[in-house]
Short mmCIF file of C-alpha atoms in Angstrom, two decimals:
data_model
loop_
_atom_site.label_atom_id
_atom_site.label_comp_id
_atom_site.label_asym_id
_atom_site.label_seq_id
_atom_site.Cartn_x
_atom_site.Cartn_y
_atom_site.Cartn_z
CA UNK D 1 5.69 -11.21 -19.06
CA UNK D 2 6.44 -8.83 -16.18
CA UNK D 3 6.76 -9.79 -12.54
CA UNK D 4 3.38 -8.21 -11.79
CA UNK D 5 1.65 -10.14 -14.58
CA UNK D 6 2.89 -13.41 -13.15
CA UNK D 7 2.82 -12.78 -9.40
CA UNK D 8 0.48 -9.90 -8.55
CA UNK D 9 -3.33 -10.06 -8.51
CA UNK D 10 -5.00 -6.63 -8.19
CA UNK D 11 -8.47 -6.80 -6.65
CA UNK D 12 -10.50 -3.69 -7.41
CA UNK D 13 -13.45 -2.51 -5.37
CA UNK D 14 -15.22 -0.43 -8.03
CA UNK D 15 -17.62 1.10 -5.53
CA UNK D 16 -15.02 2.46 -3.11
CA UNK D 17 -12.53 3.05 -5.91
CA UNK D 18 -9.74 1.12 -4.20
CA UNK D 19 -7.37 -1.72 -5.06
CA UNK D 20 -6.07 -4.41 -2.77
CA UNK D 21 -3.41 -6.87 -3.89
CA UNK D 22 -2.59 -10.55 -3.58
CA UNK D 23 1.13 -11.15 -4.06
CA UNK D 24 2.16 -14.71 -4.96
CA UNK D 25 5.48 -15.31 -3.20
CA UNK D 26 6.28 -18.31 -5.39
CA UNK D 27 6.32 -20.98 -2.70
CA UNK D 28 2.64 -21.54 -2.03
CA UNK D 29 2.40 -18.53 0.26
CA UNK D 30 1.02 -15.06 -0.42
CA UNK D 31 0.94 -11.54 0.94
CA UNK D 32 -2.30 -9.55 1.04
CA UNK D 33 -1.86 -5.77 0.77
CA UNK D 34 -4.57 -3.36 2.02
CA UNK D 35 -7.23 -6.04 2.06
CA UNK D 36 -10.73 -4.93 2.99
CA UNK D 37 -13.13 -6.64 5.36
CA UNK D 38 -15.01 -8.25 2.48
CA UNK D 39 -12.45 -10.94 1.67
CA UNK D 40 -14.49 -12.93 -0.85
CA UNK D 41 -12.53 -11.89 -3.95
CA UNK D 42 -9.18 -12.21 -2.17
CA UNK D 43 -9.99 -15.68 -0.90
CA UNK D 44 -11.19 -16.79 -4.34
CA UNK D 45 -7.98 -15.51 -5.98
CA UNK D 46 -5.85 -17.31 -3.38
CA UNK D 47 -7.82 -20.52 -3.83
CA UNK D 48 -7.43 -20.41 -7.63
CA UNK D 49 -3.66 -20.19 -7.20
CA UNK D 50 -3.61 -22.60 -4.26
CA UNK D 51 -1.99 -20.02 -2.04
CA UNK D 52 -1.91 -19.72 1.73
CA UNK D 53 -2.04 -16.09 2.90
CA UNK D 54 0.96 -15.78 5.20
CA UNK D 55 1.22 -11.99 5.47
CA UNK D 56 -1.33 -9.16 5.59
CA UNK D 57 0.04 -5.63 5.31
CA UNK D 58 -1.73 -2.29 5.67
CA UNK D 59 -0.15 0.89 4.32
CA UNK D 60 -2.16 3.10 6.68
CA UNK D 61 -5.15 3.34 9.00
CA UNK D 62 -7.83 3.34 6.36
CA UNK D 63 -10.64 5.85 6.71
CA UNK D 64 -12.81 4.58 3.85
CA UNK D 65 -13.07 0.87 4.62
CA UNK D 66 -12.49 -1.60 7.42
CA UNK D 67 -9.27 -3.55 7.10
CA UNK D 68 -9.36 -7.30 6.60
CA UNK D 69 -5.91 -7.82 8.12
CA UNK D 70 -7.18 -8.82 11.56
CA UNK D 71 -9.60 -11.28 9.98
CA UNK D 72 -6.78 -12.82 7.93
CA UNK D 73 -4.64 -13.10 11.04
CA UNK D 74 -7.48 -14.98 12.72
CA UNK D 75 -8.41 -17.19 9.77
CA UNK D 76 -5.05 -18.06 8.20
CA UNK D 77 -2.53 -17.15 10.89
CA UNK D 78 -1.20 -14.38 8.67
CA UNK D 79 1.40 -12.07 10.18
CA UNK D 80 -0.02 -8.55 10.13
CA UNK D 81 2.49 -5.92 9.01
CA UNK D 82 1.85 -2.28 9.91
CA UNK D 83 3.43 0.96 11.04
CA UNK D 84 4.59 1.25 14.64
CA UNK D 85 3.35 4.85 14.59
CA UNK D 86 -0.21 3.61 14.10
CA UNK D 87 -0.30 2.23 17.68
CA UNK D 88 -2.63 -0.58 16.62
CA UNK D 89 -4.24 -2.40 19.54
CA UNK D 90 -3.91 -5.93 18.18
CA UNK D 91 -1.09 -8.36 17.49
CA UNK D 92 1.05 -7.26 14.54
CA UNK D 93 4.67 -6.91 13.44
CA UNK D 94 5.50 -3.26 13.99
CA UNK D 95 7.57 -1.56 11.30
CA UNK D 96 9.44 1.71 11.10
CA UNK D 97 11.16 3.40 8.21
CA UNK D 98 13.77 1.13 6.66
CA UNK D 99 12.63 -2.10 8.30
CA UNK D 100 12.67 -5.12 6.03
CA UNK D 101 10.55 -8.27 6.05
CA UNK D 102 11.94 -11.46 4.50
CA UNK D 103 9.16 -12.92 2.35
CA UNK D 104 11.24 -15.93 1.31
CA UNK D 105 13.27 -14.83 -1.72
CA UNK D 106 11.63 -11.42 -1.93
CA UNK D 107 11.99 -8.58 0.55
CA UNK D 108 9.47 -5.96 1.65
CA UNK D 109 11.01 -2.69 2.83
CA UNK D 110 8.96 -0.14 4.82
CA UNK D 111 9.22 3.47 3.65
CA UNK D 112 7.76 6.20 5.86
CA UNK D 113 5.56 8.30 3.55
CA UNK D 114 3.31 10.46 5.76
CA UNK D 115 0.82 12.86 4.26
CA UNK D 116 -2.41 11.00 3.64
CA UNK D 117 -2.12 9.95 7.29
CA UNK D 118 0.57 10.54 9.90
CA UNK D 119 1.66 6.90 10.13
CA UNK D 120 1.53 6.04 6.45
CA UNK D 121 4.01 3.49 5.10
CA UNK D 122 4.73 2.55 1.53
CA UNK D 123 6.14 -0.92 0.92
CA UNK D 124 8.98 -1.38 -1.57
CA UNK D 125 9.20 -4.90 -3.02
CA UNK D 126 12.75 -6.03 -3.72
CA UNK D 127 14.26 -9.00 -5.49
CA UNK D 128 17.76 -8.91 -4.09
CA UNK D 129 18.85 -5.35 -4.82
CA UNK D 130 16.34 -4.77 -7.66
CA UNK D 131 13.26 -2.63 -7.04
CA UNK D 132 10.29 -4.49 -8.50
CA UNK D 133 7.54 -2.16 -7.39
CA UNK D 134 6.18 -0.12 -4.53
CA UNK D 135 2.82 -0.36 -2.80
CA UNK D 136 2.06 3.31 -2.28
CA UNK D 137 -1.32 3.17 -0.53
CA UNK D 138 -2.49 6.76 -0.32
CA UNK D 139 0.77 8.57 -1.07
CA UNK D 140 1.68 8.56 -4.77
CA UNK D 141 -1.35 7.50 -6.80
CA UNK D 142 -1.99 7.62 -10.54
CA UNK D 143 -1.57 11.24 -11.66
CA UNK D 144 -2.27 12.57 -8.18
CA UNK D 145 -1.82 12.03 -4.45
CA UNK D 146 -4.39 11.10 -1.85
CA UNK D 147 -6.17 13.71 0.25
CA UNK D 148 -4.52 15.18 3.33
CA UNK D 149 -7.56 16.43 5.28
CA UNK D 150 -8.54 13.19 7.03
CA UNK D 151 -7.25 14.47 10.38
CA UNK D 152 -9.14 17.75 10.15
CA UNK D 153 -8.82 21.12 8.47
CA UNK D 154 -6.29 22.37 11.01
CA UNK D 155 -3.73 19.82 9.82
CA UNK D 156 -4.52 19.71 6.10
CA UNK D 157 -1.69 21.98 4.98
CA UNK D 158 0.86 20.41 7.33
CA UNK D 159 0.06 16.96 5.97
CA UNK D 160 0.04 18.25 2.40
CA UNK D 161 3.63 19.41 2.93
CA UNK D 162 4.48 15.97 4.32
CA UNK D 163 2.83 14.48 1.23
CA UNK D 164 5.07 16.63 -0.96
CA UNK D 165 8.17 15.27 0.75
CA UNK D 166 6.86 11.70 0.53
CA UNK D 167 6.27 11.97 -3.21
CA UNK D 168 9.75 13.40 -3.69
CA UNK D 169 11.15 10.42 -1.84
CA UNK D 170 9.17 7.93 -3.92
CA UNK D 171 10.10 9.52 -7.22
CA UNK D 172 13.77 9.06 -6.36
CA UNK D 173 13.21 5.36 -7.06
CA UNK D 174 14.26 4.07 -10.50
CA UNK D 175 11.90 5.07 -13.31
CA UNK D 176 11.04 1.47 -14.14
CA UNK D 177 9.77 0.76 -10.61
CA UNK D 178 6.10 -0.23 -10.72
CA UNK D 179 3.68 1.83 -8.61
CA UNK D 180 0.76 -0.07 -7.06
CA UNK D 181 -1.53 2.40 -5.23
CA UNK D 182 -4.51 1.55 -3.08
CA UNK D 183 -6.63 4.58 -3.86
CA UNK D 184 -7.76 5.23 -7.41
CA UNK D 185 -10.65 6.34 -9.58
CA UNK D 186 -13.89 7.05 -7.68
CA UNK D 187 -12.22 6.80 -4.27
CA UNK D 188 -13.15 9.64 -1.92
CA UNK D 189 -9.55 9.46 -0.71
CA UNK D 190 -8.31 10.45 -4.16
CA UNK D 191 -8.18 14.02 -5.40
CA UNK D 192 -8.33 13.55 -9.17
CA UNK D 193 -10.37 10.92 -11.05
CA UNK D 194 -8.72 8.61 -13.55
CA UNK D 195 -9.11 5.23 -15.17
CA UNK D 196 -5.61 3.77 -14.59
CA UNK D 197 -4.94 2.03 -11.30
CA UNK D 198 -1.22 1.23 -11.62
CA UNK D 199 1.70 3.09 -13.12
CA UNK D 200 5.48 3.48 -12.88
CA UNK D 201 7.73 6.04 -11.27
CA UNK D 202 8.89 7.23 -14.68
CA UNK D 203 5.36 7.61 -16.00
CA UNK D 204 4.39 9.68 -12.98
CA UNK D 205 7.34 12.00 -13.45
CA UNK D 206 5.96 12.74 -16.89
CA UNK D 207 2.20 12.77 -16.25
CA UNK D 208 1.45 13.64 -12.61
CA UNK D 209 0.54 17.35 -12.47
CA UNK D 210 1.38 17.55 -8.77
CA UNK D 211 4.96 16.58 -9.53
CA UNK D 212 5.16 19.49 -11.97
CA UNK D 213 4.56 21.97 -9.15
CA UNK D 214 7.55 24.34 -8.92
CA UNK D 215 7.92 23.95 -5.15
CA UNK D 216 6.20 22.81 -1.99
CA UNK D 217 3.93 25.84 -1.86
CA UNK D 218 2.69 25.18 -5.38
CA UNK D 219 2.18 21.50 -4.60
CA UNK D 220 0.15 22.28 -1.48
CA UNK D 221 -2.02 24.85 -3.23
CA UNK D 222 -2.78 22.48 -6.09
CA UNK D 223 -3.50 19.48 -3.88
CA UNK D 224 -5.71 21.31 -1.41
CA UNK D 225 -7.70 23.02 -4.17
CA UNK D 226 -8.84 19.63 -5.43
CA UNK D 227 -10.22 18.41 -2.11
CA UNK D 228 -13.96 17.83 -1.97
CA UNK D 229 -16.16 16.67 0.87
CA UNK D 230 -15.79 13.15 2.18
CA UNK D 231 -18.37 10.87 3.83
CA UNK D 232 -19.04 11.24 7.55
CA UNK D 233 -18.02 7.65 8.23
CA UNK D 234 -14.42 8.58 7.39
CA UNK D 235 -14.28 10.28 10.80
CA UNK D 236 -14.55 7.00 12.69
CA UNK D 237 -13.10 4.15 10.62
CA UNK D 238 -9.46 5.08 11.23
CA UNK D 239 -9.92 4.55 14.96
CA UNK D 240 -11.89 1.35 14.38
CA UNK D 241 -9.01 0.05 12.27
CA UNK D 242 -6.54 1.07 14.96
CA UNK D 243 -8.45 -0.95 17.56
CA UNK D 244 -9.05 -3.79 15.09
CA UNK D 245 -12.40 -4.61 13.48
CA UNK D 246 -14.39 -7.37 15.11
CA UNK D 247 -13.58 -10.83 13.77
CA UNK D 248 -16.50 -12.40 11.91
CA UNK D 249 -17.06 -16.11 12.40
CA UNK D 250 -18.01 -18.33 9.49
CA UNK D 251 -21.41 -20.00 9.33
CA UNK D 252 -21.21 -23.68 8.33
CA UNK D 253 -24.47 -23.41 6.34
CA UNK D 254 -22.76 -21.04 3.90
CA UNK D 255 -19.34 -22.59 3.23
CA UNK D 256 -18.73 -20.57 0.05
CA UNK D 257 -18.76 -17.23 1.88
CA UNK D 258 -16.58 -16.93 4.94
CA UNK D 259 -18.16 -14.99 7.78
CA UNK D 260 -21.48 -14.55 5.98
CA UNK D 261 -23.66 -11.83 7.55
CA UNK D 262 -27.36 -12.65 7.52
CA UNK D 263 -30.50 -10.55 6.91
CA UNK D 264 -33.45 -12.11 8.77
CA UNK D 265 -37.02 -11.78 7.50
CA UNK D 266 -39.08 -8.97 9.04
CA UNK D 267 -42.83 -8.47 9.07
CA UNK D 268 -44.49 -5.16 8.22
CA UNK D 269 -45.24 -4.67 11.92
CA UNK D 270 -41.59 -5.12 12.82
CA UNK D 271 -40.49 -2.62 10.17
CA UNK D 272 -43.05 -0.06 11.39
CA UNK D 273 -41.78 -0.50 14.94
CA UNK D 274 -38.19 -0.06 13.79
CA UNK D 275 -39.02 3.21 12.02
CA UNK D 276 -41.00 4.48 15.02
CA UNK D 277 -37.98 3.78 17.23
CA UNK D 278 -35.57 5.83 15.10
CA UNK D 279 -34.41 3.14 12.69
CA UNK D 280 -34.07 3.57 8.95
CA UNK D 281 -35.39 1.63 5.97
CA UNK D 282 -33.17 1.39 2.90
CA UNK D 283 -34.80 0.43 -0.39
CA UNK D 284 -32.19 -1.27 -2.57
CA UNK D 285 -34.43 -1.87 -5.59
CA UNK D 286 -33.83 0.00 -8.87
CA UNK D 287 -34.93 3.64 -8.71
CA UNK D 288 -37.98 3.19 -11.02
CA UNK D 289 -39.34 0.48 -8.68
CA UNK D 290 -38.93 2.83 -5.72
CA UNK D 291 -40.76 5.57 -7.63
CA UNK D 292 -43.66 3.23 -8.39
CA UNK D 293 -44.24 2.54 -4.70
CA UNK D 294 -42.18 2.70 -1.53
CA UNK D 295 -42.43 2.89 2.23
CA UNK D 296 -42.91 6.58 3.14
CA UNK D 297 -39.64 7.94 4.48
CA UNK D 298 -37.55 5.01 3.23
CA UNK D 299 -34.34 5.86 1.43
CA UNK D 300 -33.59 4.71 -2.11
CA UNK D 301 -30.02 3.44 -2.44
CA UNK D 302 -30.01 0.95 -5.34
CA UNK D 303 -27.80 -2.08 -4.86
CA UNK D 304 -24.92 -1.20 -7.16
CA UNK D 305 -21.17 -0.66 -6.85
CA UNK D 306 -21.61 2.63 -4.99
CA UNK D 307 -24.10 1.29 -2.43
CA UNK D 308 -21.67 1.35 0.50
CA UNK D 309 -20.46 4.86 -0.27
CA UNK D 310 -23.97 6.34 -0.28
CA UNK D 311 -25.02 4.35 2.78
CA UNK D 312 -22.03 5.80 4.61
CA UNK D 313 -22.71 9.33 3.40
CA UNK D 314 -26.39 9.46 4.23
CA UNK D 315 -27.16 7.33 7.29
CA UNK D 316 -25.60 6.93 10.74
CA UNK D 317 -24.00 3.66 11.71
CA UNK D 318 -25.61 3.87 15.15
CA UNK D 319 -29.25 3.35 14.06
CA UNK D 320 -30.78 -0.03 13.15
CA UNK D 321 -31.35 -0.62 9.44
CA UNK D 322 -34.00 -2.64 7.61
CA UNK D 323 -34.06 -3.22 3.86
CA UNK D 324 -36.58 -3.53 1.06
CA UNK D 325 -35.29 -5.69 -1.79
CA UNK D 326 -36.56 -7.57 -4.82
CA UNK D 327 -36.72 -11.32 -4.42
CA UNK D 328 -33.91 -11.84 -6.95
CA UNK D 329 -31.48 -9.42 -5.28
CA UNK D 330 -28.51 -10.82 -3.37
CA UNK D 331 -29.06 -10.17 0.32
CA UNK D 332 -25.49 -11.17 1.10
CA UNK D 333 -24.23 -8.35 -1.13
CA UNK D 334 -26.28 -5.84 0.86
CA UNK D 335 -24.78 -7.12 4.09
CA UNK D 336 -21.19 -7.27 2.84
CA UNK D 337 -21.27 -3.74 1.45
CA UNK D 338 -22.60 -2.50 4.78
CA UNK D 339 -20.11 -4.53 6.83
CA UNK D 340 -17.07 -3.32 4.90
CA UNK D 341 -17.67 0.24 6.13
CA UNK D 342 -18.67 -0.76 9.64
CA UNK D 343 -22.48 -0.80 9.40
CA UNK D 344 -23.43 -3.80 11.51
CA UNK D 345 -26.86 -2.97 12.93
CA UNK D 346 -28.64 -4.77 10.10
CA UNK D 347 -31.97 -5.90 11.52
CA UNK D 348 -33.29 -7.64 8.40
CA UNK D 349 -35.34 -7.23 5.23
CA UNK D 350 -39.08 -6.76 4.78
CA UNK D 351 -40.21 -10.20 3.67
CA UNK D 352 -42.40 -9.91 0.60
CA UNK D 353 -41.41 -6.28 0.06
CA UNK D 354 -44.01 -3.63 -0.66
CA UNK D 355 -46.70 -6.28 -1.31
CA UNK D 356 -46.43 -7.31 2.34
CA UNK D 357 -46.49 -3.67 3.38
CA UNK D 358 -49.70 -2.96 1.45
CA UNK D 359 -51.35 -6.22 2.52
CA UNK D 360 -50.85 -5.18 6.13
CA UNK D 361 -52.82 -2.00 5.48
CA UNK D 362 -49.84 0.35 5.51
CA UNK D 363 -49.72 3.25 3.05
CA UNK D 364 -47.08 3.58 0.37
CA UNK D 365 -45.71 6.68 -1.36
CA UNK D 366 -45.10 7.18 -5.06
CA UNK D 367 -42.84 9.63 -6.86
CA UNK D 368 -43.54 11.12 -10.27
CA UNK D 369 -40.74 11.12 -12.81
CA UNK D 370 -41.37 14.11 -15.08
CA UNK D 371 -39.90 14.95 -18.46
CA UNK D 372 -38.43 18.43 -18.68
CA UNK D 373 -41.47 19.76 -20.56
CA UNK D 374 -43.79 18.81 -17.70
CA UNK D 375 -41.58 20.21 -14.92
CA UNK D 376 -42.22 23.93 -15.46
CA UNK D 377 -43.41 25.93 -12.48
CA UNK D 378 -41.77 23.77 -9.83
CA UNK D 379 -38.79 24.92 -7.77
CA UNK D 380 -35.68 23.26 -9.20
CA UNK D 381 -33.41 21.50 -6.68
CA UNK D 382 -30.05 20.22 -7.96
CA UNK D 383 -28.47 17.52 -5.78
CA UNK D 384 -25.27 16.91 -7.75
CA UNK D 385 -21.83 17.47 -6.25
CA UNK D 386 -20.47 20.99 -5.99
CA UNK D 387 -18.02 20.52 -8.86
CA UNK D 388 -20.79 19.25 -11.15
CA UNK D 389 -23.06 22.17 -10.26
CA UNK D 390 -20.30 24.74 -10.77
CA UNK D 391 -19.48 23.27 -14.19
CA UNK D 392 -23.00 23.92 -15.46
CA UNK D 393 -26.47 24.26 -13.97
CA UNK D 394 -29.96 25.59 -14.55
CA UNK D 395 -30.05 29.32 -13.68
CA UNK D 396 -31.82 29.94 -10.39
CA UNK D 397 -31.55 26.32 -9.25
CA UNK D 398 -31.33 25.65 -5.54
CA UNK D 399 -28.26 23.51 -4.97
CA UNK D 400 -28.02 21.08 -2.06
CA UNK D 401 -25.54 18.27 -2.70
CA UNK D 402 -27.07 14.89 -1.91
CA UNK D 403 -24.35 14.07 0.60
CA UNK D 404 -25.22 17.23 2.54
CA UNK D 405 -29.00 17.09 2.18
CA UNK D 406 -29.96 15.47 5.48
CA UNK D 407 -29.87 18.60 7.63
CA UNK D 408 -31.07 21.30 5.17
CA UNK D 409 -33.83 19.08 3.72
CA UNK D 410 -36.45 20.79 5.86
CA UNK D 411 -35.61 24.18 4.33
CA UNK D 412 -35.79 22.97 0.72
CA UNK D 413 -38.54 24.64 -1.35
CA UNK D 414 -42.00 23.05 -1.35
CA UNK D 415 -43.17 20.90 -4.27
CA UNK D 416 -39.76 20.67 -5.94
CA UNK D 417 -38.54 18.99 -9.08
CA UNK D 418 -35.33 17.26 -7.94
CA UNK D 419 -32.54 16.66 -10.46
CA UNK D 420 -29.09 15.15 -10.71
CA UNK D 421 -27.32 13.76 -13.76
CA UNK D 422 -29.60 10.85 -14.64
CA UNK D 423 -32.20 10.63 -11.86
CA UNK D 424 -30.83 8.01 -9.47
CA UNK D 425 -29.37 10.42 -6.91
CA UNK D 426 -32.48 12.58 -7.21
CA UNK D 427 -34.59 9.56 -6.27
CA UNK D 428 -32.39 9.04 -3.21
CA UNK D 429 -33.03 12.67 -2.27
CA UNK D 430 -36.79 12.00 -2.30
CA UNK D 431 -36.59 9.88 0.85
CA UNK D 432 -34.61 12.55 2.71
CA UNK D 433 -37.12 15.21 1.69
CA UNK D 434 -40.08 13.02 2.67
CA UNK D 435 -38.58 12.42 6.09
CA UNK D 436 -38.25 16.21 6.49
CA UNK D 437 -42.00 16.58 5.83
CA UNK D 438 -42.03 17.38 2.10
CA UNK D 439 -44.76 16.07 -0.17
CA UNK D 440 -45.55 16.42 -3.88
CA UNK D 441 -41.94 15.76 -4.84
CA UNK D 442 -41.07 14.92 -8.43
CA UNK D 443 -37.84 13.78 -10.05
CA UNK D 444 -36.57 15.12 -13.37
CA UNK D 445 -36.43 12.44 -16.05
CA UNK D 446 -33.08 13.43 -17.53
CA UNK D 447 -30.44 15.94 -16.51
CA UNK D 448 -30.03 19.70 -16.21
CA UNK D 449 -29.04 20.06 -19.88
CA UNK D 450 -32.38 18.51 -20.90
CA UNK D 451 -34.26 20.98 -18.73
CA UNK D 452 -32.29 24.00 -19.93
CA UNK D 453 -32.70 23.06 -23.59
CA UNK D 454 -36.42 22.40 -23.27
CA UNK D 455 -37.04 25.73 -21.56
CA UNK D 456 -34.68 27.75 -23.75
CA UNK D 457 -32.34 28.68 -20.93
CA UNK D 458 -28.58 29.08 -21.06
CA UNK D 459 -26.48 27.01 -18.69
CA UNK D 460 -24.98 29.01 -15.82
CA UNK D 461 -21.54 28.30 -14.40
CA UNK D 462 -19.87 28.99 -11.09
CA UNK D 463 -20.61 28.38 -7.43
CA UNK D 464 -23.45 30.87 -6.96
CA UNK D 465 -26.34 29.13 -5.25
CA UNK D 466 -24.28 26.30 -3.77
CA UNK D 467 -25.49 25.12 -0.36
CA UNK D 468 -23.23 22.53 1.23
#
């Protein structure tokens, strides 16, 4: 059994594509690495092992989630470990390159590895003089490196060159050194997708295509070419993490969930008033339920692993939010996913759902889901990501990626058939189009390949037609 098998608990957020870690220090204490604001899984893992969290370290100022380090400092007295260059505005032990923290038998050494962010640190875990593993955050990740455009396009290349130097430094560690990244598959901070979330230095020397680049110029070109768009909320969370997220206080009525956010019941009148005042309604039911009947202008974001990501991509954090949910859906999960990316203006949920809405005399909208054979004659709007569209699309399709649809929705063609890969993102697009004044919207039941095959059309490739 390896050290990691016995002492390290990875905690994966499948929706954000990130891993945090609970490190058992062997004496009843633990270190939490890159913990998010939703600490439920971390707390449960610590409780199972009867561990007290004594340290909370952050590799960088996260842009894709709010850090849980401040909360851990408040709740458990954990010492927060972070880069001095981050200028954090709360109590923490500041670290610079080469600083070491005695964990009681083990040692944590700070390694400056800028690139993903300016102040990025990796943390090398040592047992005496032996390198056990390195927490690499957003520097070296499995078969890639994290994006370098978080501080704006003007600095992307500069930070990519810093990332090149950081990866060279990390790969000078012994081949057997374990690599424990924060960013991984499905993270918007990652460049390349992949299923593995941990690796070794030696494995990365063999498999990471960025490390095969002949020089820094080649590395930069390859890394930057893989960058896609990232959610708008990335622009603000780094600063929120620098200031320190607000501490949430536990509610005694819910002892199993520390700092439980609540969703009060709302009447139909209250929801109408919220919408009239610029608020938004998010329908978290499965997409077919939304299609069968929904509040006009509400946005379908089903409660699944990716809920927080789409909430952050499509709605501002400054407007109040109300929710429509099925009675058996977990309201606490809605709140936690919103809270972990800094959405705190959660007014409540429509009690009784669409039945209450209809009983109050308010109209509802429905959305047809059409098989490819019934979709002929409608303008075809493809809301998949740019890379998906370029890989293969229906000829003549109008492309507006879902994450970029809010502003150009008004200029979308009238009476469209909206398509994605399976229909869920297309149903989300319906609400954006309705809010822009569109009616008679239908969603394709299936994907572009179904449509092309049914209508005898050859798939087109390339970026022609992309609007983003």
